[in-house]
Coordinates of C-alpha atoms and ligand atoms in Angstrom, one line a residue:
M1 CA 119.6 87.2 90.3
A2 CA 122.7 89.4 90.6
T3 CA 121.8 92.5 92.9
D4 CA 123.2 96.1 92.1
Q5 CA 126.1 95.6 95.2
S6 CA 127.5 92.5 93.8
K7 CA 127.5 93.6 90.4
E8 CA 129.6 96.8 92.0
I9 CA 131.8 94.5 93.5
E10 CA 132.3 92.5 90.7
T11 CA 133.2 95.4 88.3
L12 CA 135.9 96.0 91.0
V13 CA 137.0 92.5 90.9
R14 CA 137.1 92.5 87.3
A15 CA 138.7 95.9 87.0
R16 CA 141.6 94.5 89.1
Y17 CA 141.2 97.0 92.1
P18 CA 143.7 95.2 94.5
I19 CA 142.0 96.0 97.7
V20 CA 138.6 96.6 98.4
Y21 CA 137.1 97.6 102.0
I22 CA 133.6 96.6 102.4
V23 CA 131.8 98.3 105.4
S24 CA 129.3 96.5 106.8
W25 CA 128.1 94.9 110.2
E26 CA 126.4 92.4 108.3
E27 CA 128.9 89.6 107.4
D28 CA 126.2 86.7 106.2
R29 CA 124.8 89.3 103.4
V30 CA 128.2 90.3 102.1
D31 CA 129.5 86.5 102.4
A32 CA 126.5 85.5 100.4
C33 CA 127.3 88.4 97.7
L34 CA 131.0 87.4 97.5
R35 CA 130.3 84.1 97.0
E36 CA 128.1 85.1 94.0
V37 CA 131.0 87.2 92.8
A38 CA 133.5 84.5 93.1
R39 CA 131.1 81.9 91.3
R40 CA 130.3 84.3 88.5
R41 CA 134.3 85.1 87.9
R42 CA 135.2 81.5 88.5
K43 CA 137.5 82.5 91.6
R44 CA 138.7 80.5 94.6
L45 CA 137.3 82.2 97.5
F46 CA 139.4 82.5 100.9
Q47 CA 138.6 84.1 104.1
W48 CA 140.9 85.2 106.9
T49 CA 140.0 85.4 110.7
T50 CA 142.4 85.5 113.7
T51 CA 141.0 82.5 114.7
N52 CA 141.1 80.2 111.9
G53 CA 143.7 81.8 109.8
L54 CA 143.4 81.9 105.9
V55 CA 141.3 79.0 104.8
E56 CA 138.9 78.7 101.8
Y57 CA 135.2 79.5 102.6
D58 CA 133.2 76.5 103.8
S59 CA 136.8 74.7 105.3
R60 CA 136.3 73.8 108.9
R61 CA 140.1 73.2 109.3
P62 CA 142.0 76.1 111.3
R63 CA 145.5 76.8 109.7
Q64 CA 147.1 78.4 113.0
E65 CA 150.0 79.2 111.1
S66 CA 148.4 81.8 109.2
C67 CA 146.5 83.4 111.8
E68 CA 149.3 85.7 112.3
P69 CA 148.3 88.8 109.8
L70 CA 151.4 89.4 108.3
N71 CA 151.9 85.6 107.6
A72 CA 148.3 85.7 106.1
L73 CA 149.7 88.7 103.7
D74 CA 152.7 86.8 102.7
E75 CA 150.3 83.8 101.6
V76 CA 148.2 86.2 99.5
F77 CA 151.5 87.4 98.0
A78 CA 152.6 83.7 97.0
S79 CA 149.3 82.6 96.2
A80 CA 149.2 81.8 92.2
D81 CA 145.3 81.2 92.3
A82 CA 143.0 83.3 90.6
A83 CA 141.1 84.2 93.9
I84 CA 139.4 86.7 96.3
F85 CA 140.8 87.1 99.8
V86 CA 138.4 88.6 102.5
F87 CA 140.1 89.6 105.6
K88 CA 137.3 89.6 108.5
D89 CA 137.9 92.5 111.2
F90 CA 141.1 93.5 109.7
H91 CA 140.6 97.0 111.1
P92 CA 142.7 96.9 114.2
F93 CA 145.9 95.6 112.3
L94 CA 146.0 98.8 110.2
K95 CA 147.3 100.4 113.0
D96 CA 150.3 98.4 112.6
S97 CA 152.8 100.0 110.4
T98 CA 154.3 97.0 109.2
V99 CA 151.0 95.6 108.0
V100 CA 150.4 99.0 106.5
R101 CA 153.5 98.8 104.4
K102 CA 153.0 95.0 103.3
L103 CA 149.7 96.1 102.2
R104 CA 151.0 98.7 100.1
D105 CA 153.6 96.5 98.8
L106 CA 150.7 94.0 98.0
T107 CA 148.8 96.2 96.0
Y108 CA 151.6 96.5 93.4
A109 CA 151.7 92.8 93.1
L110 CA 147.7 92.5 93.1
K111 CA 147.5 94.8 90.5
R112 CA 149.1 92.8 87.9
S113 CA 147.2 89.5 89.2
Y114 CA 144.0 88.2 89.2
K115 CA 143.8 88.3 93.0
T116 CA 141.6 90.9 94.7
L117 CA 142.1 91.4 98.8
I118 CA 139.1 92.4 100.3
I119 CA 138.6 93.8 103.9
L120 CA 135.2 93.4 105.6
S121 CA 134.5 95.3 108.5
P122 CA 131.7 97.1 110.5
I123 CA 134.0 100.1 111.1
L124 CA 136.0 101.9 108.8
E125 CA 139.4 103.0 109.9
L126 CA 141.9 103.8 107.1
P127 CA 145.6 104.9 107.8
P128 CA 146.3 107.7 105.5
E129 CA 149.2 106.2 103.5
L130 CA 146.6 103.8 102.3
Q131 CA 143.5 105.8 101.5
K132 CA 144.6 106.3 97.8
D133 CA 145.3 102.6 97.2
I134 CA 141.9 101.2 98.6
T135 CA 138.5 101.5 97.2
V136 CA 135.7 101.8 99.9
V137 CA 132.3 100.1 99.5
D138 CA 129.6 100.7 101.9
Y139 CA 127.3 97.7 101.7
R140 CA 124.0 99.0 101.7
L141 CA 121.2 97.8 103.8
P142 CA 118.6 95.4 102.4
T143 CA 116.6 96.8 99.9
M144 CA 112.6 96.7 99.8
E145 CA 112.7 93.5 97.8
E146 CA 115.1 92.0 100.2
I147 CA 113.1 92.7 103.1
G148 CA 110.0 91.5 101.3
R149 CA 111.5 88.2 100.6
Q150 CA 112.4 88.1 104.6
L151 CA 108.8 88.9 105.4
D152 CA 107.6 86.3 102.7
A153 CA 109.9 83.6 104.5
C154 CA 108.4 84.5 107.8
V155 CA 105.0 84.5 106.8
E156 CA 105.5 80.8 105.3
S157 CA 107.4 79.8 108.7
V158 CA 104.1 80.8 110.9
A159 CA 101.6 79.6 108.3
D160 CA 100.8 76.2 110.4
D161 CA 101.1 78.1 113.8
D162 CA 97.5 78.5 115.4
R163 CA 99.1 81.3 117.9
V164 CA 99.7 83.7 115.7
D165 CA 98.2 85.2 112.7
G166 CA 100.7 85.8 109.9
S167 CA 98.2 86.7 106.9
L168 CA 98.8 89.6 105.1
T169 CA 97.0 91.7 102.7
P170 CA 99.2 93.1 99.9
E171 CA 98.7 96.8 101.4
Q172 CA 99.8 95.6 104.6
H173 CA 102.8 93.6 103.4
E174 CA 104.0 97.1 101.7
H175 CA 103.4 98.8 104.9
I176 CA 105.6 96.6 107.0
V177 CA 108.3 96.5 104.6
K178 CA 108.2 100.2 104.7
A179 CA 108.5 100.4 108.4
A180 CA 111.5 98.0 108.5
R181 CA 113.5 99.9 106.1
G182 CA 116.7 101.0 107.4
L183 CA 117.7 97.9 109.3
T184 CA 120.1 95.1 109.2
A185 CA 118.4 91.9 108.0
I186 CA 119.0 90.4 111.2
E187 CA 117.4 93.5 112.9
V188 CA 114.6 92.8 110.3
D189 CA 114.4 89.0 111.4
N190 CA 114.3 90.3 114.9
V191 CA 111.6 92.9 114.8
L192 CA 109.7 90.5 112.8
A193 CA 109.8 87.9 115.4
K194 CA 109.1 90.4 118.3
S195 CA 106.0 91.5 116.5
L196 CA 104.5 87.9 116.3
V197 CA 105.5 87.2 120.1
E198 CA 104.1 90.7 121.5
R199 CA 101.1 91.0 119.1
G200 CA 100.5 87.7 117.5
C201 CA 100.9 89.5 114.3
F202 CA 102.9 91.4 112.2
D203 CA 102.0 94.9 113.8
V204 CA 103.4 98.2 111.7
D205 CA 103.9 100.2 115.2
V206 CA 106.0 97.3 117.0
I207 CA 108.4 97.6 114.1
L208 CA 108.4 101.2 114.0
S209 CA 109.1 101.9 117.5
E210 CA 111.8 99.2 117.6
K211 CA 113.3 100.7 114.4
E212 CA 113.1 104.3 116.5
Q213 CA 115.3 102.5 119.2
I214 CA 117.5 100.8 116.7
I215 CA 118.5 104.1 115.3
R216 CA 118.9 105.8 118.4
K217 CA 121.4 103.3 119.2
S218 CA 123.3 104.2 116.0
G219 CA 124.0 107.3 118.6
I220 CA 123.9 109.9 115.5
L221 CA 120.2 109.5 114.1
E222 CA 117.1 110.2 115.9
Y223 CA 113.8 108.8 114.5
F224 CA 111.5 112.0 115.0
R225 CA 107.6 111.3 114.7
A226 CA 106.8 115.3 113.7
E227 CA 103.7 116.8 115.0
E228 CA 104.5 120.3 113.7
R229 CA 102.0 121.1 110.9
F230 CA 102.4 123.8 108.1
A231 CA 99.7 126.0 109.6
D232 CA 101.7 125.9 112.8
I233 CA 104.5 128.2 111.0
G234 CA 103.6 131.8 111.1
G235 CA 104.9 133.9 108.2
L236 CA 107.8 133.0 105.9
D237 CA 105.6 132.8 103.0
A238 CA 108.1 132.3 100.2
L239 CA 109.8 129.4 102.0
K240 CA 106.4 127.8 102.5
N241 CA 105.2 128.5 98.5
W242 CA 108.5 126.7 97.5
L243 CA 107.9 123.7 99.8
R244 CA 104.6 123.5 98.9
K245 CA 105.1 123.6 95.2
R246 CA 107.3 120.4 95.8
N247 CA 104.7 118.8 97.5
D248 CA 104.7 115.7 94.9
A249 CA 108.1 116.1 94.2
F250 CA 109.1 112.3 95.4
T251 CA 106.4 110.8 93.1
E252 CA 107.0 108.7 90.1
R253 CA 104.9 111.0 88.3
A254 CA 107.4 114.0 88.7
R255 CA 110.2 111.6 87.3
E256 CA 108.0 110.6 84.4
Y257 CA 107.6 114.6 83.8
G258 CA 111.2 114.8 84.1
L259 CA 112.0 116.4 87.2
P260 CA 115.0 116.0 89.1
Q261 CA 114.7 114.4 92.7
P262 CA 114.9 117.3 95.1
K263 CA 118.0 117.6 97.4
G264 CA 117.0 119.7 99.9
I265 CA 117.6 123.0 101.7
M266 CA 119.6 125.2 103.8
L267 CA 118.2 127.3 106.2
L268 CA 120.2 130.4 107.2
G269 CA 119.2 133.0 109.9
V270 CA 118.6 134.3 113.3
Q271 CA 117.8 132.0 116.2
G272 CA 114.5 131.3 117.3
C273 CA 112.6 132.3 113.7
G274 CA 111.2 128.7 112.9
K275 CA 114.1 126.9 111.1
S276 CA 113.7 124.0 113.1
L277 CA 110.1 124.3 113.1
T278 CA 110.0 124.2 109.3
A279 CA 112.1 121.3 109.1
K280 CA 110.0 119.3 111.6
A281 CA 106.7 120.6 109.5
V282 CA 108.2 119.8 106.0
A283 CA 107.9 116.2 107.0
S284 CA 104.5 116.3 108.0
L285 CA 103.7 118.3 104.8
Y286 CA 105.2 115.6 102.8
R287 CA 104.0 113.0 105.0
L288 CA 107.6 111.5 105.0
P289 CA 109.6 110.1 108.2
L290 CA 112.0 112.9 109.4
L291 CA 115.4 111.9 110.9
R292 CA 117.6 114.1 113.1
L293 CA 121.3 114.1 112.4
D294 CA 123.2 115.2 115.5
V295 CA 126.3 116.6 113.8
G296 CA 127.8 117.4 117.1
R297 CA 127.8 113.4 117.9
V298 CA 129.4 112.6 114.5
F299 CA 132.7 113.9 115.8
S300 CA 132.3 112.5 119.4
G301 CA 134.4 109.5 119.7
I302 CA 132.1 106.8 120.7
I303 CA 132.4 104.0 118.1
G304 CA 134.6 104.1 114.9
S305 CA 135.5 107.3 113.3
S306 CA 133.7 110.6 112.5
E307 CA 133.7 109.6 109.0
Q308 CA 132.7 106.4 109.3
R309 CA 129.8 107.7 111.5
M310 CA 128.6 110.0 108.6
R311 CA 128.7 107.5 106.4
H312 CA 126.5 105.2 108.3
A313 CA 123.8 107.9 108.9
I314 CA 123.9 108.4 105.1
Q315 CA 123.5 104.9 104.3
I316 CA 120.6 104.8 107.0
A317 CA 118.8 107.7 105.4
D318 CA 119.5 106.5 102.1
S319 CA 117.7 103.2 103.1
I320 CA 114.7 104.7 104.7
A321 CA 114.2 107.1 101.6
P322 CA 111.5 108.6 100.9
T323 CA 112.8 110.6 104.0
V324 CA 113.5 114.1 105.5
L325 CA 116.8 114.2 106.8
W326 CA 117.2 117.4 109.3
I327 CA 120.8 118.2 110.1
D328 CA 120.4 120.7 112.8
E329 CA 123.1 123.2 113.4
I330 CA 125.1 122.3 110.4
D331 CA 127.7 125.5 111.2
K332 CA 128.6 124.3 114.7
A333 CA 129.9 120.9 113.1
L334 CA 131.6 122.2 110.0
S335 CA 132.9 125.0 111.2
G336 CA 136.5 122.8 111.9
T337 CA 137.0 122.1 108.0
H338 CA 139.2 125.6 108.5
S339 CA 140.0 125.7 111.9
S340 CA 140.2 123.0 114.5
T341 CA 137.0 122.9 116.7
F342 CA 135.7 119.5 117.5
S343 CA 138.8 117.3 116.3
D344 CA 141.9 118.1 113.7
A345 CA 140.9 119.6 110.7
G346 CA 141.8 116.7 108.8
T347 CA 138.7 114.6 110.4
T348 CA 136.6 117.4 109.8
S349 CA 137.3 118.0 106.0
R350 CA 137.3 114.6 105.3
V351 CA 133.4 114.2 107.1
F352 CA 132.4 117.4 105.2
A353 CA 133.6 116.1 102.1
T354 CA 131.6 112.7 102.4
F355 CA 128.7 114.7 103.0
V356 CA 129.1 117.3 100.2
T357 CA 129.7 114.3 97.6
W358 CA 126.7 112.5 98.6
M359 CA 124.6 115.7 98.4
Q360 CA 126.3 116.3 94.7
E361 CA 125.6 112.6 93.7
K362 CA 122.9 111.8 95.5
E363 CA 119.7 110.3 93.9
S364 CA 117.7 108.7 96.5
A365 CA 114.5 110.6 97.8
V366 CA 116.6 112.2 100.9
F367 CA 115.2 115.7 101.4
V368 CA 117.8 117.4 103.4
V369 CA 116.9 120.3 105.6
A370 CA 119.8 121.9 107.2
T371 CA 119.8 124.7 109.5
A372 CA 122.5 127.4 110.6
N373 CA 122.6 130.2 112.7
D374 CA 126.2 131.5 112.1
V375 CA 127.4 131.4 108.3
T376 CA 130.8 132.8 109.3
N377 CA 132.7 129.5 109.3
L378 CA 130.5 127.8 106.8
P379 CA 132.6 126.4 103.8
P380 CA 132.0 127.9 100.5
E381 CA 131.9 124.7 98.7
L382 CA 128.5 123.9 101.1
L383 CA 126.9 127.1 99.4
R384 CA 128.0 126.4 95.9
K385 CA 125.2 125.2 93.3
G386 CA 124.6 122.0 93.0
R387 CA 124.7 120.9 96.6
F388 CA 121.3 122.3 98.1
D389 CA 118.2 123.1 95.4
E390 CA 117.8 126.3 97.5
I391 CA 119.5 128.5 100.4
F392 CA 116.9 130.6 102.1
F393 CA 117.5 133.5 104.8
V394 CA 115.3 133.4 107.6
D395 CA 114.9 136.7 108.9
L396 CA 113.1 138.2 112.1
P397 CA 109.4 138.3 111.6
S398 CA 107.6 141.6 110.0
A399 CA 105.1 142.9 112.1
E400 CA 102.4 141.1 110.1
E401 CA 103.9 137.7 110.8
R402 CA 104.4 138.6 114.3
E403 CA 100.7 138.9 114.7
E404 CA 100.3 135.6 112.7
I405 CA 102.8 134.0 115.3
F406 CA 100.6 135.4 118.2
R407 CA 97.5 134.1 116.6
I408 CA 99.2 130.7 116.0
H409 CA 100.2 130.4 119.8
L410 CA 97.4 131.7 121.4
A411 CA 95.0 129.3 119.6
K412 CA 97.9 126.3 120.5
R413 CA 97.1 127.4 124.2
K414 CA 93.4 127.0 123.6
R415 CA 92.8 130.9 123.6
D416 CA 90.7 132.7 121.1
P417 CA 92.9 135.1 119.2
A418 CA 89.9 137.5 118.2
E419 CA 90.0 138.0 122.3
F420 CA 93.2 139.8 122.0
A421 CA 94.5 142.9 120.4
T422 CA 96.9 141.0 118.4
R423 CA 97.8 143.9 116.1
E424 CA 98.8 145.7 118.8
L425 CA 100.8 142.8 120.2
A426 CA 102.7 142.7 117.0
L427 CA 103.6 146.2 117.0
A428 CA 104.7 146.2 120.5
C429 CA 107.3 143.8 119.8
P430 CA 109.6 144.8 117.0
G431 CA 112.7 142.7 116.6
F432 CA 111.4 139.9 118.6
S433 CA 111.8 136.2 117.2
G434 CA 108.8 133.5 117.1
A435 CA 110.4 132.1 120.0
E436 CA 110.7 135.2 121.8
I437 CA 106.9 135.8 121.1
E438 CA 106.1 132.2 122.3
Q439 CA 108.2 132.9 125.6
A440 CA 106.5 136.3 126.1
L441 CA 102.8 134.8 125.7
I442 CA 103.8 131.9 128.3
S443 CA 105.0 134.1 130.9
A444 CA 102.2 136.4 130.6
M445 CA 100.0 133.2 130.9
Y446 CA 102.0 132.2 134.1
D447 CA 101.3 135.8 135.4
A448 CA 97.7 135.4 135.3
F449 CA 97.3 131.6 136.2
V450 CA 98.9 133.0 139.7
E451 CA 96.3 135.6 140.0
E452 CA 93.6 132.9 139.1
R453 CA 92.3 135.0 136.4
E454 CA 92.2 134.7 132.5
V455 CA 95.2 135.9 130.7
E456 CA 94.6 139.4 128.6
T457 CA 96.5 141.5 126.1
A458 CA 98.0 143.8 129.0
D459 CA 99.8 141.1 130.5
V460 CA 101.3 139.9 127.2
V461 CA 102.4 143.4 126.5
R462 CA 103.9 143.8 130.2
A463 CA 106.0 140.4 129.5
I464 CA 107.0 141.8 126.0
R465 CA 108.3 144.9 127.8
E466 CA 110.5 142.8 130.3
T467 CA 112.2 141.1 127.5
V468 CA 115.1 142.0 125.9
P469 CA 115.3 140.2 122.6
L470 CA 118.4 138.9 120.9
S471 CA 117.9 141.5 118.1
V472 CA 119.1 144.1 120.6
T473 CA 122.0 142.1 122.3
M474 CA 123.1 140.6 119.0
R475 CA 122.0 143.9 116.7
E476 CA 125.7 143.6 115.0
E477 CA 125.6 139.9 114.4
I478 CA 122.3 139.7 112.6
Q479 CA 122.7 143.0 110.5
W480 CA 125.9 141.4 109.3
L481 CA 124.0 138.1 108.4
R482 CA 121.4 140.2 106.7
H483 CA 124.2 142.0 104.7
W484 CA 125.9 138.6 103.8
S485 CA 122.8 136.9 102.9
E486 CA 121.8 139.7 100.3
T487 CA 123.8 138.1 97.7
R488 CA 123.7 134.6 98.8
A489 CA 120.3 133.6 100.1
R490 CA 116.7 133.8 98.8
L491 CA 114.4 135.5 101.3
A492 CA 112.1 133.0 103.4
S493 CA 109.6 135.8 103.6
S494 CA 108.1 138.3 101.1
K495 CA 107.3 140.7 104.0
V496 CA 109.7 143.6 104.8
T497 CA 111.0 143.0 108.8
E498 CA 112.1 146.5 110.3
E499 CA 115.4 147.8 110.3
L500 CA 117.0 147.1 113.7
A501 CA 116.9 149.8 116.2
G502 CA 120.1 150.1 117.8
G503 CA 121.6 149.0 121.2
D504 CA 119.7 150.6 124.2
E505 CA 117.6 153.0 122.0
G506 CA 116.2 150.0 120.3
A507 CA 115.1 148.6 123.5
A508 CA 113.5 152.0 124.4
E509 CA 111.8 152.2 121.0
A510 CA 110.1 148.6 121.6
R511 CA 109.2 150.0 125.1
D512 CA 107.7 152.8 124.0
V513 CA 105.4 151.1 121.1
S514 CA 104.5 148.6 123.8
E515 CA 103.4 151.3 126.2
T516 CA 101.4 152.9 123.3
A517 CA 99.4 149.2 122.7
E518 CA 98.9 148.8 126.4
T519 CA 97.4 152.3 126.9
G520 CA 95.5 151.8 123.3
E521 CA 97.2 155.2 122.0
Ligands
ATP601 P1 117.6 127.8 116.9 O1 118.6 128.4 115.7 O2 117.8 128.5 118.1 O3 117.4 126.4 116.7 P2 115.1 128.2 115.1 O4 115.1 129.2 114.0 O5 115.6 126.8 114.6 O6 116.0 128.4 116.1 P3 112.5 127.1 116.2 O7 113.4 126.1 117.0 O8 112.3 126.8 115.1 O9 113.9 128.2 115.8 O10 111.8 128.1 117.2 C1 111.6 127.8 118.5 C2 110.0 127.9 118.7 O11 109.7 129.2 118.8 C3 109.2 126.7 117.5 O12 108.9 125.8 118.3 C4 107.9 127.9 117.9 O13 107.5 127.5 118.8 C5 108.4 129.4 118.0 N1 108.5 130.0 116.8 C6 109.5 130.2 116.2 N2 109.4 130.8 114.9 C7 107.9 130.7 114.7 C8 107.0 131.0 113.6 N3 107.6 131.5 112.4 N4 106.0 130.6 113.6 C9 105.4 130.0 114.8 N5 106.2 129.6 115.9 C10 107.4 130.0 115.6

C-alpha cells in the first residue's frame, strides 16, 4: 500500500523535480519507500555512499572510481537511464563550492531528463545558492498504523516465549501505539524490547519514560507531565472560558460538525501572571501530552542547523498529535528576525519562516501555546490572522483576582483560606503579580516557621510590605504593554486591574493600603 509520503515523493519524481533533499534519520524506512517509488515509476534505483561509490541498490560490488562526489555527479550527468540516484550523507560535501556549482549545472540537465537526484541525510544544510533548486522533504516519523504493525510483529515474535506475556487487549494495543508516537521505527522496536525485558510485558509507563528521554535527547523538546490543573489558575476568566469552550475541539465530532482544528494561542503579558501556568493547565484540561520547546536551544549550535532543529521539533510534535506544544518566551528567540541577537539575521528569519508557515498550514492537532513578555521585537507576521486563533493579553491581577490567587496558594500549602483575611491581603498588594503573591506567602510562612508558630495574615502583610513589585520597577514597560495590547490583543480577564501608581509614590501607596489591612482600619 502506498503511503502518503511515498505518493508525495512519487509526485516530485513524476513532475521532474531535479533534486529532492529528504531529511531523515531512518535510512531503512526511506529506502523502502524509494524502492516502492522506483518500482511504480519503473525506474532504476542507485545509491551513492563515500564507501561504495555509485552502485545499484542491492549490488554488493563497490565502485571505487565513483567514491569521489564529483565523479559520482558526473556519472549521474552522463547516465542515459530513467533512474533515481540516492546520495546518502551527502551534506558535508555541500560545503564545497565546486560540488555546489556542479549540482546547479546538473539541475538544468535533470529537468529535461527522466532522472532524479535525491540527497538523503539526517541533517538539513543547504547552501544559499541551492535553496531555489532543491526541494526539501521532511520524512515523517512512523504513523499510528505503522507503529501498530511493528507492535503486531513484536507480539507475534514472542508468542511462543513463556518468559514474557505479549498478549494485548485492543485497548492496550491502542495505548501502547499512542505512547510510542514521536519515535523512529528503530526506537519503537527498542522501547518495545526494553519493556519486554524489564517488565515481561508491554508496559505503557516504560514506553513513555523511554520516550521522554529520547525526546529530551533531541535537545530542544521536553516532554512534560503537567500536574497543574485549571483550578490552580486564579482569575483570567475570559481566557479560561475561551479554552474551556474548546475542550472537545480535537474530537472527530468537532471535525464532523465542520469546525477547524484549533491552532493555538499567544499569551502576551506581564511577567509572573500565569502564562506558563496556563500553558501547563491547558494540557491537563484537554488531557493531552505537553511538549515544551526551548527556543533558545533552537539557536544554539549543537547538532545541525537551527532551521533543521525547528523542523525536527515540529515533526515530533506533529507525530505525537494531539498534543499541546508550549513555546516559552518566543519573543527572546524571534527578536533576531530583524536585528541579530542569537545568530545572523538570515538564520533567525528562516527559522521563523519555517514556524510561521507551519502555523499557517498545519492541520495536525497540535495546540500551540506561545508566551511572550516583550512585544517590541515580535515580528508582525506572527501576530497576523491565520497564525494563532487568538492573542491574549495577560495583565496584572485585579483585587478580586489577587484574592482568588491568595486562596489558591494558601490551599496549596495546606492552609484553610477561611482563616486568613484574604480580602484585606488582596487590597494590600495592588500591582502584585501572581508569582509575587506566591512569594510573599512563602516568605511569611518561613518567618512563622522559624518562630515555630502558625502563619497568619499579619505575616503575609509584612512580607507584602517588604516586596517591591515589578509593576513599580517596570512601570513604564507595563504601561506601554497595556497600551500596545489595547488594539492588538484580547483581554485574558474581564476584571479591571487598577491603574499603576507611579514610581516611589506607587510603592508608598501600596504600603499605605497594607498598613490599613494590618491594623484592620
Ligand atoms: P514569566 O513571563 O516570568 O515566565 P508567567 O506569566 O509565565 O511569567 P508563571 O510562570 O505562570 O508566570 O507564574 C509563576 C508562578 O506564579 C506560577 O507557577 C504560580 O505559582 C504563580 N502564579 C502566577 N499567576 C498566577 C495565577 N493567575 N493564579 C495562580 N498562581 C499564579
